[in-house]
PDB file of C-alpha atoms and ligand atoms in Angstrom:
ATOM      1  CA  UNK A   1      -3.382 -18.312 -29.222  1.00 47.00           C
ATOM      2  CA  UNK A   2      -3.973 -16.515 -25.744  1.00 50.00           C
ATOM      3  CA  UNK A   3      -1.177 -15.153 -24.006  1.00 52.00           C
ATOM      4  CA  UNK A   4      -1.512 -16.579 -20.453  1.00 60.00           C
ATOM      5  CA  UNK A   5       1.577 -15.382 -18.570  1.00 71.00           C
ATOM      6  CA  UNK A   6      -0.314 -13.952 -15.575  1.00 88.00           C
ATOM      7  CA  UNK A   7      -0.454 -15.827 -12.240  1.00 94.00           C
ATOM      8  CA  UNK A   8      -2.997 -16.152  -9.607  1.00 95.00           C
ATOM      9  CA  UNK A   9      -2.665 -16.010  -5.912  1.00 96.00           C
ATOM     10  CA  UNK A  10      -5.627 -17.348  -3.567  1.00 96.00           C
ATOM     11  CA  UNK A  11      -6.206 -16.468  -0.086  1.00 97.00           C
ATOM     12  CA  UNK A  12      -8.363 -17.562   2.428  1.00 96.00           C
ATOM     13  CA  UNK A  13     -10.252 -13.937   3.615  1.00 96.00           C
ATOM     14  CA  UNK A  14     -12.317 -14.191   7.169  1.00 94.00           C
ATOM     15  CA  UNK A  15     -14.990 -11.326   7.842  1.00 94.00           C
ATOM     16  CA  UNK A  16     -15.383 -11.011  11.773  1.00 94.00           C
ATOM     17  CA  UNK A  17     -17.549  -8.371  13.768  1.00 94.00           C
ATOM     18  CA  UNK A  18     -20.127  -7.628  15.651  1.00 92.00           C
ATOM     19  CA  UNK A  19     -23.515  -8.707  14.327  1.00 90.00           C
ATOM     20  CA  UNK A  20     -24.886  -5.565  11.582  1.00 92.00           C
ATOM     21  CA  UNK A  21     -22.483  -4.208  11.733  1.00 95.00           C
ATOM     22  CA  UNK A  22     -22.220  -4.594   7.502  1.00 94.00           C
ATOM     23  CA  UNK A  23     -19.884  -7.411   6.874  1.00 94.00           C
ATOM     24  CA  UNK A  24     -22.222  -8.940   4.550  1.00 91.00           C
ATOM     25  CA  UNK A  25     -23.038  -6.077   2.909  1.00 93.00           C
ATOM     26  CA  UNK A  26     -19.594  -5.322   2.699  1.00 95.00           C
ATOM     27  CA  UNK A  27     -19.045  -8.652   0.787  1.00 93.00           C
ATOM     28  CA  UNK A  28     -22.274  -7.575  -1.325  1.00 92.00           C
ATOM     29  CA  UNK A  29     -20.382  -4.574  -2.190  1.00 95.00           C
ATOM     30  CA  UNK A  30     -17.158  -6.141  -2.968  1.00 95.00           C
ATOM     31  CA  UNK A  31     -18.159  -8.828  -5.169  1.00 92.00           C
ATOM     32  CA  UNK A  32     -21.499  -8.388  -6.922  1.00 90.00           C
ATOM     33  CA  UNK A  33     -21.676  -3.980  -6.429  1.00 91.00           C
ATOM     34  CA  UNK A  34     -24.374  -3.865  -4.953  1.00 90.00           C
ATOM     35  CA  UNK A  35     -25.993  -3.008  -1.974  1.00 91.00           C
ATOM     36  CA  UNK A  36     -29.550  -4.335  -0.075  1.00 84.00           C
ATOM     37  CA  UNK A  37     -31.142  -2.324   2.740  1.00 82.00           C
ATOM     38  CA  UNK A  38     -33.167  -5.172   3.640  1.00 74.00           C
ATOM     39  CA  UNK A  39     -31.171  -7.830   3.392  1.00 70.00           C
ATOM     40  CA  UNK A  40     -31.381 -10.958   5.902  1.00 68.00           C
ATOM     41  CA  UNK A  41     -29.003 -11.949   8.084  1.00 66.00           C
ATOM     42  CA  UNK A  42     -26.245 -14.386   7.625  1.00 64.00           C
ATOM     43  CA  UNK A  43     -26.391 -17.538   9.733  1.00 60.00           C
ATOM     44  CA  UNK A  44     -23.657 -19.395  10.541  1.00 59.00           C
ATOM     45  CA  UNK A  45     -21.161 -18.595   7.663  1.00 62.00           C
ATOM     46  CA  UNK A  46     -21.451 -17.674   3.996  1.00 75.00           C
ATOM     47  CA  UNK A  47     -18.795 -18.158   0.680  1.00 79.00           C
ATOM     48  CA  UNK A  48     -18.037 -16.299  -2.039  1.00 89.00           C
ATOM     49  CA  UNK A  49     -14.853 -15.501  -3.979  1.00 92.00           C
ATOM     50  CA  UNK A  50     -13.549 -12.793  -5.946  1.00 94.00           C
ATOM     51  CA  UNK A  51     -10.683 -11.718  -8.188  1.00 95.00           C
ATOM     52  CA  UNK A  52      -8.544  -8.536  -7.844  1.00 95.00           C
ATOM     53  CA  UNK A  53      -5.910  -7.694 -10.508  1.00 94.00           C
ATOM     54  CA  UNK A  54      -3.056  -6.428  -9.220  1.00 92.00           C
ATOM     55  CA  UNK A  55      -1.013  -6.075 -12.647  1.00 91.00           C
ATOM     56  CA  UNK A  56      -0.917  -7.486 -15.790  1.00 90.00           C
ATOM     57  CA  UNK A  57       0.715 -10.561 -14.695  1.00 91.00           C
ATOM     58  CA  UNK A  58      -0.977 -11.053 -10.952  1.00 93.00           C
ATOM     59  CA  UNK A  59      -4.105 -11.783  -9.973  1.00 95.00           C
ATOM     60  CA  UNK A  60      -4.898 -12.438  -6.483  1.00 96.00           C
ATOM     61  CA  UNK A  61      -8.449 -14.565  -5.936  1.00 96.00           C
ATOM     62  CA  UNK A  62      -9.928 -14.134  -2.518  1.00 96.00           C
ATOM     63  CA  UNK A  63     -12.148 -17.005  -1.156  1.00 95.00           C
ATOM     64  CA  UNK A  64     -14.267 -15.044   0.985  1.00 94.00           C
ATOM     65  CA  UNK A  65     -16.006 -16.243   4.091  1.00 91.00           C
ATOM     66  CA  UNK A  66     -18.514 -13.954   5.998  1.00 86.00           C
ATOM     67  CA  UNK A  67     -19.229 -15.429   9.539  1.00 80.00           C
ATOM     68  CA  UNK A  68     -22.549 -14.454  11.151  1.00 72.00           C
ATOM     69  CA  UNK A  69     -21.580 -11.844  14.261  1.00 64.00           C
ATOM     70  CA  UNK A  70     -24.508 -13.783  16.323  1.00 63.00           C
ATOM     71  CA  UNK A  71     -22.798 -14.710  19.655  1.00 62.00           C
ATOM     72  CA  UNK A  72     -24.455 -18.171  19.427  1.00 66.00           C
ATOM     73  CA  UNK A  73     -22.143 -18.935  16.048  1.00 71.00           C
ATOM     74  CA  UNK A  74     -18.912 -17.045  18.023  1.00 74.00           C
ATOM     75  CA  UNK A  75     -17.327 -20.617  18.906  1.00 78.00           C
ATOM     76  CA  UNK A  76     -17.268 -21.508  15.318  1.00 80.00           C
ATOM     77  CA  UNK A  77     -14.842 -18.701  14.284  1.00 84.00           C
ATOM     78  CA  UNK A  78     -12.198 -20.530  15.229  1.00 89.00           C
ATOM     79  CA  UNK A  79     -13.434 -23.200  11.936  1.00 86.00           C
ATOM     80  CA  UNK A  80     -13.256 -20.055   9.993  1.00 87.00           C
ATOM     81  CA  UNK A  81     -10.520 -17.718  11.347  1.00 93.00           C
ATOM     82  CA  UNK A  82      -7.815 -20.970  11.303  1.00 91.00           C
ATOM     83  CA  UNK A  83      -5.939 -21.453   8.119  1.00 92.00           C
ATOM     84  CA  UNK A  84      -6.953 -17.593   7.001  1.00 96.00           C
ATOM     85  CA  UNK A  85      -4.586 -15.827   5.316  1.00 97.00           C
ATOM     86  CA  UNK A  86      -6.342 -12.641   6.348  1.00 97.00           C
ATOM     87  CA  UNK A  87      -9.206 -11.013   7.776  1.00 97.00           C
ATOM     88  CA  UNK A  88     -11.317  -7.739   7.414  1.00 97.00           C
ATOM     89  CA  UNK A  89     -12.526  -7.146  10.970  1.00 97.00           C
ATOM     90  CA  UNK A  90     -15.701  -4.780  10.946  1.00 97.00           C
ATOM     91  CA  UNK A  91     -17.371  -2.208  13.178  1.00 98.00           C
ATOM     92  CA  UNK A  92     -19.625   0.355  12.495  1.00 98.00           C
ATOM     93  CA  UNK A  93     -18.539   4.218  13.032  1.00 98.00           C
ATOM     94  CA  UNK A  94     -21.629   4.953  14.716  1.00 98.00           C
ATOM     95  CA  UNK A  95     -21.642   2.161  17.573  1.00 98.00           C
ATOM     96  CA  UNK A  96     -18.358   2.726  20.027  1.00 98.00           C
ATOM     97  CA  UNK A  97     -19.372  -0.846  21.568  1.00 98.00           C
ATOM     98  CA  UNK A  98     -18.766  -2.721  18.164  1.00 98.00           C
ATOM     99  CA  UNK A  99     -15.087  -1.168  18.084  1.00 98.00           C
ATOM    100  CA  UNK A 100     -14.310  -3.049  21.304  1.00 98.00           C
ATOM    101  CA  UNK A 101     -15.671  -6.124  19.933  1.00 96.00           C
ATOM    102  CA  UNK A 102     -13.663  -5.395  16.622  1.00 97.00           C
ATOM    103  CA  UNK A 103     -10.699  -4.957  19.426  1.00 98.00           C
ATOM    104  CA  UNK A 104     -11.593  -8.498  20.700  1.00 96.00           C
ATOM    105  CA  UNK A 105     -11.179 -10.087  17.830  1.00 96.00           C
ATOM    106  CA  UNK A 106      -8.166  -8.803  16.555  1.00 98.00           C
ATOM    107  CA  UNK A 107      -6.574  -9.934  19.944  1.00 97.00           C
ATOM    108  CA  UNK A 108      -8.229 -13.678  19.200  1.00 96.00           C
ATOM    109  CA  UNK A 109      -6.784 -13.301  16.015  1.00 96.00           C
ATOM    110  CA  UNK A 110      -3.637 -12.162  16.931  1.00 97.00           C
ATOM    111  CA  UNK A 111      -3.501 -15.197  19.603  1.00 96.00           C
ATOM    112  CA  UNK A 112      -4.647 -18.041  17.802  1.00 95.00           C
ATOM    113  CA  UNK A 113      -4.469 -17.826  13.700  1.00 96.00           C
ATOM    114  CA  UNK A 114      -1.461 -17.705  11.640  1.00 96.00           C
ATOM    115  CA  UNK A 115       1.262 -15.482  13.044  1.00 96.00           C
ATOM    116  CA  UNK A 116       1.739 -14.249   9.359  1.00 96.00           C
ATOM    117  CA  UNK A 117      -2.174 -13.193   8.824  1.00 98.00           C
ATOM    118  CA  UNK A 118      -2.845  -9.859   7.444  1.00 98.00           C
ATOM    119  CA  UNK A 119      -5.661  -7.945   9.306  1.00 98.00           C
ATOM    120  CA  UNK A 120      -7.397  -5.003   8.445  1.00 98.00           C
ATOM    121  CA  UNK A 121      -9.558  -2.914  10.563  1.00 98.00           C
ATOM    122  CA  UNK A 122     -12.696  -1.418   8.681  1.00 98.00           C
ATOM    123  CA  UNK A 123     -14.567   1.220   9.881  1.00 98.00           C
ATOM    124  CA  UNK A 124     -18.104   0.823   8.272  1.00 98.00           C
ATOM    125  CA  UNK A 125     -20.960   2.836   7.678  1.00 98.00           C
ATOM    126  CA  UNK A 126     -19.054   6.033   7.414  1.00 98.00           C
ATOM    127  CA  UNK A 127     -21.847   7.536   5.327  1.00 98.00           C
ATOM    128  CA  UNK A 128     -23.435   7.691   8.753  1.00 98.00           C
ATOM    129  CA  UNK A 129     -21.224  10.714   9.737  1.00 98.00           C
ATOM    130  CA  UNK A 130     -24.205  12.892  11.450  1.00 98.00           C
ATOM    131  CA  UNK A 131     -24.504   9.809  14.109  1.00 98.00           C
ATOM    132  CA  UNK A 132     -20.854   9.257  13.848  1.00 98.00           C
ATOM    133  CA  UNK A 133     -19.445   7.659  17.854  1.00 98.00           C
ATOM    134  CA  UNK A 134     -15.846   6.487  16.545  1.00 98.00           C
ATOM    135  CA  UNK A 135     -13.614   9.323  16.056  1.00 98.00           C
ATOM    136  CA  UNK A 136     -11.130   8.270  12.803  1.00 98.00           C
ATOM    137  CA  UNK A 137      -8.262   8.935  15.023  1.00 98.00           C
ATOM    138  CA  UNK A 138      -9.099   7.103  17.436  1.00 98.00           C
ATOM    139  CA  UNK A 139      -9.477   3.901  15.255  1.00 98.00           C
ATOM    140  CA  UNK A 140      -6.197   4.874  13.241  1.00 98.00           C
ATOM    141  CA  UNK A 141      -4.087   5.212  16.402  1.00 98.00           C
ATOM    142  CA  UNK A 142      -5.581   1.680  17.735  1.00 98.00           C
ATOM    143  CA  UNK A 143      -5.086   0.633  14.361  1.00 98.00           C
ATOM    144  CA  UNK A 144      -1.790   1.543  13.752  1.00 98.00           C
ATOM    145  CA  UNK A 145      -0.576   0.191  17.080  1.00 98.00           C
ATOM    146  CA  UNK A 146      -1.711  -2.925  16.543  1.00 98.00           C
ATOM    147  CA  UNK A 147      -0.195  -3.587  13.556  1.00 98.00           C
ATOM    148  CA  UNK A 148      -3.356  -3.558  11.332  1.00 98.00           C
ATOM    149  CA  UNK A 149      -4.639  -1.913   7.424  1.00 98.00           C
ATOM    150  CA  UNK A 150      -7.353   0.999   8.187  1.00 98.00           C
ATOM    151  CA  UNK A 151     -10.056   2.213   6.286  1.00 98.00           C
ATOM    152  CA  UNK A 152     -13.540   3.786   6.774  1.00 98.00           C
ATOM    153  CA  UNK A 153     -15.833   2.198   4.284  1.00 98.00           C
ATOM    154  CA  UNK A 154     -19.419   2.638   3.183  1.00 98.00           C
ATOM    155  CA  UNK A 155     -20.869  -0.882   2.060  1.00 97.00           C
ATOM    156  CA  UNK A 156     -23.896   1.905   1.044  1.00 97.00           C
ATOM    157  CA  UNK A 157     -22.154   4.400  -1.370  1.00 98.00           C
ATOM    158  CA  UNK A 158     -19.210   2.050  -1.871  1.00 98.00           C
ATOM    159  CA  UNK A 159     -16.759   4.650  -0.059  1.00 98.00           C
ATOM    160  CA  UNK A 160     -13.701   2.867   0.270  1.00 98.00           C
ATOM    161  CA  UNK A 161     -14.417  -0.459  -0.147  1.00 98.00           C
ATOM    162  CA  UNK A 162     -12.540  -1.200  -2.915  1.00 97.00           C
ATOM    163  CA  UNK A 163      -9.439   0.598  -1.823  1.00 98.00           C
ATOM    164  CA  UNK A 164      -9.802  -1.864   1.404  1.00 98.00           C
ATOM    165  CA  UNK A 165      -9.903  -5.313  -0.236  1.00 98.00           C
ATOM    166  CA  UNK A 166      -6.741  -4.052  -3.034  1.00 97.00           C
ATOM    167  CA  UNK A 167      -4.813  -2.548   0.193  1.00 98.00           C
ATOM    168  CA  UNK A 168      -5.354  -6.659   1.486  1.00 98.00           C
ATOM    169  CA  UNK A 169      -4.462  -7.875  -2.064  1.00 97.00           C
ATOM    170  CA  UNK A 170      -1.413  -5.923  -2.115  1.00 96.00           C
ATOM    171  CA  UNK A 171      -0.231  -6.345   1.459  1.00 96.00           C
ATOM    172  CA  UNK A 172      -0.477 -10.725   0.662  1.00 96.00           C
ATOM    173  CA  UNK A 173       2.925 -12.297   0.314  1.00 92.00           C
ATOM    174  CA  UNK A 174       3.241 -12.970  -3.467  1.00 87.00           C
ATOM    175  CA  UNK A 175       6.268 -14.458  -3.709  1.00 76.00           C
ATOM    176  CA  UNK A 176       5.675 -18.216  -2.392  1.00 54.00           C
TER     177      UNK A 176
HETATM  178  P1  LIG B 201     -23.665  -8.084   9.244  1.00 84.39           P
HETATM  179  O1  LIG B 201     -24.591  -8.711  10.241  1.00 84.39           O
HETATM  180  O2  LIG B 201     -22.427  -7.546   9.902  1.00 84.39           O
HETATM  181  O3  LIG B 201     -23.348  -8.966   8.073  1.00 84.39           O
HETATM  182  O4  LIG B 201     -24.407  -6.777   8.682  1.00 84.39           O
HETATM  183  P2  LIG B 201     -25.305  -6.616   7.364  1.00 84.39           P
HETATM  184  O5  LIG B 201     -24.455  -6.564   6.165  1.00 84.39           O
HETATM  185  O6  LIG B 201     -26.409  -7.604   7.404  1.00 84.39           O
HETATM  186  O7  LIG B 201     -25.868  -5.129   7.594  1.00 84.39           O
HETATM  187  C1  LIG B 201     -26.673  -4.809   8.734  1.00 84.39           C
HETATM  188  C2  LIG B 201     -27.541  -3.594   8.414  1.00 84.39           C
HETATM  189  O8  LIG B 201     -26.708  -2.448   8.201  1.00 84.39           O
HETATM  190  C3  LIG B 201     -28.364  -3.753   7.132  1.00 84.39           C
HETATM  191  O9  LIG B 201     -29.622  -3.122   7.340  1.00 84.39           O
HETATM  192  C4  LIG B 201     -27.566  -3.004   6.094  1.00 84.39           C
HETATM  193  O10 LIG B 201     -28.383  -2.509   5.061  1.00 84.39           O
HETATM  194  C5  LIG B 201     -26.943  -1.882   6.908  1.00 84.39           C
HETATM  195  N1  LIG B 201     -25.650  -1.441   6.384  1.00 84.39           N
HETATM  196  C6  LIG B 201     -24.584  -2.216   6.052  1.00 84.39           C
HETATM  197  N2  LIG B 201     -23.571  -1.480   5.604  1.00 84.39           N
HETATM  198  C7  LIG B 201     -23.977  -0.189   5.649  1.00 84.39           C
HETATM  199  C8  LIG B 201     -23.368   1.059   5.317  1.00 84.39           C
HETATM  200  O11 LIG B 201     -22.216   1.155   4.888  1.00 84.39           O
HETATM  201  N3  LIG B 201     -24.116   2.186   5.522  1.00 84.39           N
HETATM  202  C9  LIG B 201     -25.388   2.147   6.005  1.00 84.39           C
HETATM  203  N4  LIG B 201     -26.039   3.308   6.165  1.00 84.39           N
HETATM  204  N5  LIG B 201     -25.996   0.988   6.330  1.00 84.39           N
HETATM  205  C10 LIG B 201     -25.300  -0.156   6.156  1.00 84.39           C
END
């Protein structure tokens, strides 16, 4: 007979960003290992889940959903962003304009989902670093004042992006 003490926790996970920025490829990365160069675009939203074991006893499942960063999908977020439990909010190192849109929509977030959401701030495509526009401390101060989880992640060489999603895991509130 199979031991089956463990418990699993599921969360709701949002991806939000500018468009290319590498949120599905970040997804890519996290779930299936994998990465695509040429990969199309996402339109309108995507789903996927996956599992992260915390301990023995506790795993947490994320239900993942990847919005498309097109500005003609932006007033669907809302469908997306409202009964998350947390969100990975992307920009890419090497474009300064897709940190204020990150900015943007950590203040939406802040405003209008769950007061107790847990947001993290990823910094992607830090294999980049020779066309690097984002200075780390820049992000980690902005980061750090708003209350947010910060990492610079690599969808490409996988840099980081499993220390991002079991940072997430383990910030969740396991206890209700
Ligand atoms: P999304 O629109 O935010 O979902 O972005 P995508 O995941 O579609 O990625 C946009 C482009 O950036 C694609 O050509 C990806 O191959 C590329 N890309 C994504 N992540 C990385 C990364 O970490 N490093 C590099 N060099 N390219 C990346």
């Amino acid at each position: 007979q199979q031991a089956q003490q463990g418990k699993t926790y599921q969360f709701k996970l949002v991806l939000l960003g500018e468009s290319a920025v590498g949120k599905s490829s970040l997804v890519m990365r996290f779930v299936k290992d994998h990465f695509d160069e040429y990969r199309e675009s996402t339109i309108g939203a995507a789903f996927l889940a996956q599992t992260i074991s915390l301990d023995d006893n506790t795993t947490v499942k994320f239900e993942i959903w990847d919005t498309a960063g097109q500005e003609r999908y932006k007033s669907l977020a809302p469908m997306y962003y409202r009964n998350a439990n947390c969100a990975v909010v992307v920009y890419d190192i090497t474009q300064t304009s897709s940190l204020d849109k990150a900015k943007a929509w950590v203040n939406e977030l802040q405003r209008q989902a769950d007061p107790n959401i847990v947001i993290a701030l990823a910094g992607n495509k830090c294999d980049l670093e020779a066309r690097r526009a984002v200075e780390t401390k820049t992000a980690q101060e902005y980061a750090d004042e708003a209350g947010l989880l910060f990492f610079e992640t690599s969808a490409k060489t996988a840099d980081n992006v499993s220390e991002l999603f079991n940072a997430i895991a383990k910030r969740m509130p396991l206890d209700q």
